[in-house]
């Protein structure tokens, strides 16, 4: 599942860069990275902004600062950054959900930026937690859960152990 930023910052009109801020579900501290995939993040953020679970900021001195605030910032940024091959804003925003491929690409970019090393999902809180902001023992617990879920050898270890105990072969599991 694609993590949802709590805030987006439009950095620069020329570089077409967005800064993504992810808030820790436990402490509220933020983890931040930059992304050039503005097209997909704007599309995702439009719905989140309407729901009130995401904010969009404009860096002072940026020419977008002259534009209106809130949802209109998304429209203004899109209009300024789109190429001649991009659809009009109303068409673009009428399909607010990302395709599986787009979502996977954003997850891969977050992975390469270190998101999944810095953060771990906490099912009890229903959100991502910044490991460096948590007490050491709880951070270690979340790391182990995350690492076990990512390692197919560890994820199925209980089933294999149980199967061996019952006298079944691994292929029987």
Coordinates of C-alpha atoms in Angstrom, one line a residue:
X1 CA 0.0 0.0 0.0
X2 CA 1.3 3.4 -0.9
X3 CA 2.1 5.6 2.1
X4 CA 0.2 8.9 2.2
X5 CA 2.1 12.1 2.9
X6 CA 0.7 14.4 5.5
X7 CA 2.0 17.4 3.6
X8 CA 3.4 18.4 0.2
X9 CA 5.7 21.3 -0.4
X10 CA 6.1 22.8 -3.9
X11 CA 9.8 23.6 -4.0
X12 CA 10.6 25.0 -7.4
X13 CA 8.8 25.9 -10.5
X14 CA 11.7 25.2 -12.8
X15 CA 12.9 21.8 -11.4
X16 CA 9.3 20.6 -10.9
X17 CA 10.1 19.1 -7.5
X18 CA 7.8 18.3 -4.6
X19 CA 8.9 17.7 -1.1
X20 CA 6.9 14.9 0.6
X21 CA 6.4 15.0 4.4
X22 CA 5.3 11.9 6.2
X23 CA 4.1 12.2 9.8
X24 CA 4.9 9.6 12.4
X25 CA 1.5 8.1 13.6
X26 CA 2.9 7.9 17.1
X27 CA 4.9 11.1 17.7
X28 CA 3.9 13.4 14.8
X29 CA 7.5 13.9 13.8
X30 CA 8.1 14.2 10.1
X31 CA 10.3 12.3 7.7
X32 CA 10.9 14.2 4.4
X33 CA 12.1 13.4 0.9
X34 CA 12.0 15.1 -2.5
X35 CA 10.3 13.7 -5.6
X36 CA 10.2 14.6 -9.2
X37 CA 7.1 12.5 -9.7
X38 CA 5.0 15.6 -9.2
X39 CA 2.3 14.4 -11.6
X40 CA 1.4 11.3 -9.6
X41 CA 1.8 12.9 -6.1
X42 CA -0.4 15.9 -7.1
X43 CA -3.1 13.5 -8.3
X44 CA -3.0 11.5 -5.1
X45 CA -2.8 14.6 -2.9
X46 CA -5.9 16.2 -4.5
X47 CA -8.2 13.6 -2.9
X48 CA -6.3 13.7 0.4
X49 CA -6.5 17.5 0.6
X50 CA -10.2 17.4 0.0
X51 CA -10.5 14.9 2.9
X52 CA -8.4 17.2 5.1
X53 CA -5.7 14.5 5.6
X54 CA -3.0 16.3 3.6
X55 CA -1.8 19.9 3.2
X56 CA 0.0 21.6 0.4
X57 CA 2.5 24.4 0.9
X58 CA 4.4 26.7 -1.4
X59 CA 8.0 27.7 -0.5
X60 CA 8.3 31.5 0.0
X61 CA 9.8 33.1 -3.0
X62 CA 8.4 30.5 -5.4
X63 CA 6.2 32.0 -8.1
X64 CA 3.4 29.8 -7.0
X65 CA 3.2 31.9 -3.9
X66 CA 1.2 34.4 -5.8
X67 CA -1.5 31.8 -6.4
X68 CA -4.4 31.0 -4.2
X69 CA -4.2 28.4 -1.4
X70 CA -5.6 24.9 -0.8
X71 CA -7.0 22.9 -3.7
X72 CA -6.4 25.7 -6.1
X73 CA -2.7 25.3 -5.5
X74 CA -2.9 21.8 -7.0
X75 CA -4.6 23.2 -10.1
X76 CA -2.2 26.1 -10.5
X77 CA 0.9 23.9 -10.1
X78 CA -0.5 21.4 -12.6
X79 CA -1.3 24.1 -15.1
X80 CA 2.1 25.6 -14.8
X81 CA 4.1 22.3 -14.9
X82 CA 2.1 20.3 -17.5
X83 CA 3.5 19.7 -20.9
X84 CA 1.6 19.9 -24.2
X85 CA 1.1 16.1 -24.0
X86 CA -0.6 16.3 -20.6
X87 CA -4.4 16.4 -20.5
X88 CA -6.3 19.4 -19.2
X89 CA -6.7 19.6 -15.4
X90 CA -10.4 18.7 -15.2
X91 CA -9.7 15.5 -17.2
X92 CA -6.6 14.7 -15.1
X93 CA -8.3 15.2 -11.8
X94 CA -11.5 13.3 -12.7
X95 CA -9.4 10.1 -12.4
X96 CA -8.0 10.8 -9.0
X97 CA -6.8 7.3 -8.3
X98 CA -3.4 6.1 -9.4
X99 CA -3.0 3.0 -11.5
X100 CA -1.3 0.0 -10.0
X101 CA 1.8 0.7 -12.1
X102 CA 1.9 4.4 -11.0
X103 CA 1.5 3.3 -7.4
X104 CA 4.3 0.7 -7.7
X105 CA 6.6 3.3 -9.2
X106 CA 6.0 5.7 -6.3
X107 CA 6.7 2.9 -3.8
X108 CA 9.9 2.1 -5.6
X109 CA 11.0 5.8 -5.5
X110 CA 10.1 5.9 -1.7
X111 CA 12.2 2.7 -1.3
X112 CA 15.2 4.3 -3.1
X113 CA 14.8 7.4 -0.9
X114 CA 15.1 5.3 2.3
X115 CA 11.4 5.6 3.4
X116 CA 11.1 2.0 4.3
X117 CA 14.3 2.0 6.3
X118 CA 13.2 5.1 8.3
X119 CA 9.6 4.2 8.7
X120 CA 7.6 1.1 9.6
X121 CA 3.9 0.5 9.5
X122 CA 2.1 0.1 12.9
X123 CA -1.2 -1.8 12.4
X124 CA -2.4 -0.8 15.9
X125 CA -2.0 2.9 15.1
X126 CA -3.1 2.4 11.5
X127 CA -0.2 4.5 10.2
X128 CA 3.5 4.7 9.5
X129 CA 5.9 5.4 12.4
X130 CA 9.3 7.1 12.3
X131 CA 11.6 4.5 13.9
X132 CA 14.1 7.1 15.1
X133 CA 11.3 8.9 17.0
X134 CA 10.1 5.8 18.9
X135 CA 11.4 4.2 22.1
X136 CA 14.2 1.8 21.1
X137 CA 12.4 -1.4 22.2
X138 CA 9.2 -0.5 20.2
X139 CA 11.2 0.6 17.2
X140 CA 13.0 -2.7 17.3
X141 CA 9.7 -4.6 17.5
X142 CA 8.3 -2.7 14.4
X143 CA 11.6 -3.4 12.6
X144 CA 11.4 -7.1 13.3
X145 CA 7.7 -7.2 12.1
X146 CA 8.6 -5.3 9.0
X147 CA 11.7 -7.4 8.2
X148 CA 9.8 -10.7 8.8
X149 CA 7.0 -9.6 6.5
X150 CA 9.5 -8.7 3.8
X151 CA 11.6 -11.9 4.1
X152 CA 9.7 -14.8 2.6
X153 CA 11.9 -17.3 4.5
X154 CA 11.0 -15.7 7.8
X155 CA 7.3 -15.0 6.9
X156 CA 6.6 -18.6 6.3
X157 CA 8.9 -20.0 9.0
X158 CA 6.0 -20.7 11.5
X159 CA 4.1 -22.7 8.9
X160 CA 7.2 -24.7 7.9
X161 CA 8.0 -25.4 11.6
X162 CA 4.4 -26.4 12.2
X163 CA 4.4 -28.7 9.1
X164 CA 7.7 -30.4 10.2
X165 CA 6.2 -30.9 13.7
X166 CA 3.2 -32.6 12.1
X167 CA 5.5 -34.8 10.0
X168 CA 4.6 -33.0 6.7
X169 CA 7.2 -32.1 4.1
X170 CA 7.6 -28.4 3.1
X171 CA 6.0 -29.1 -0.2
X172 CA 2.9 -30.3 1.7
X173 CA 2.3 -26.9 3.3

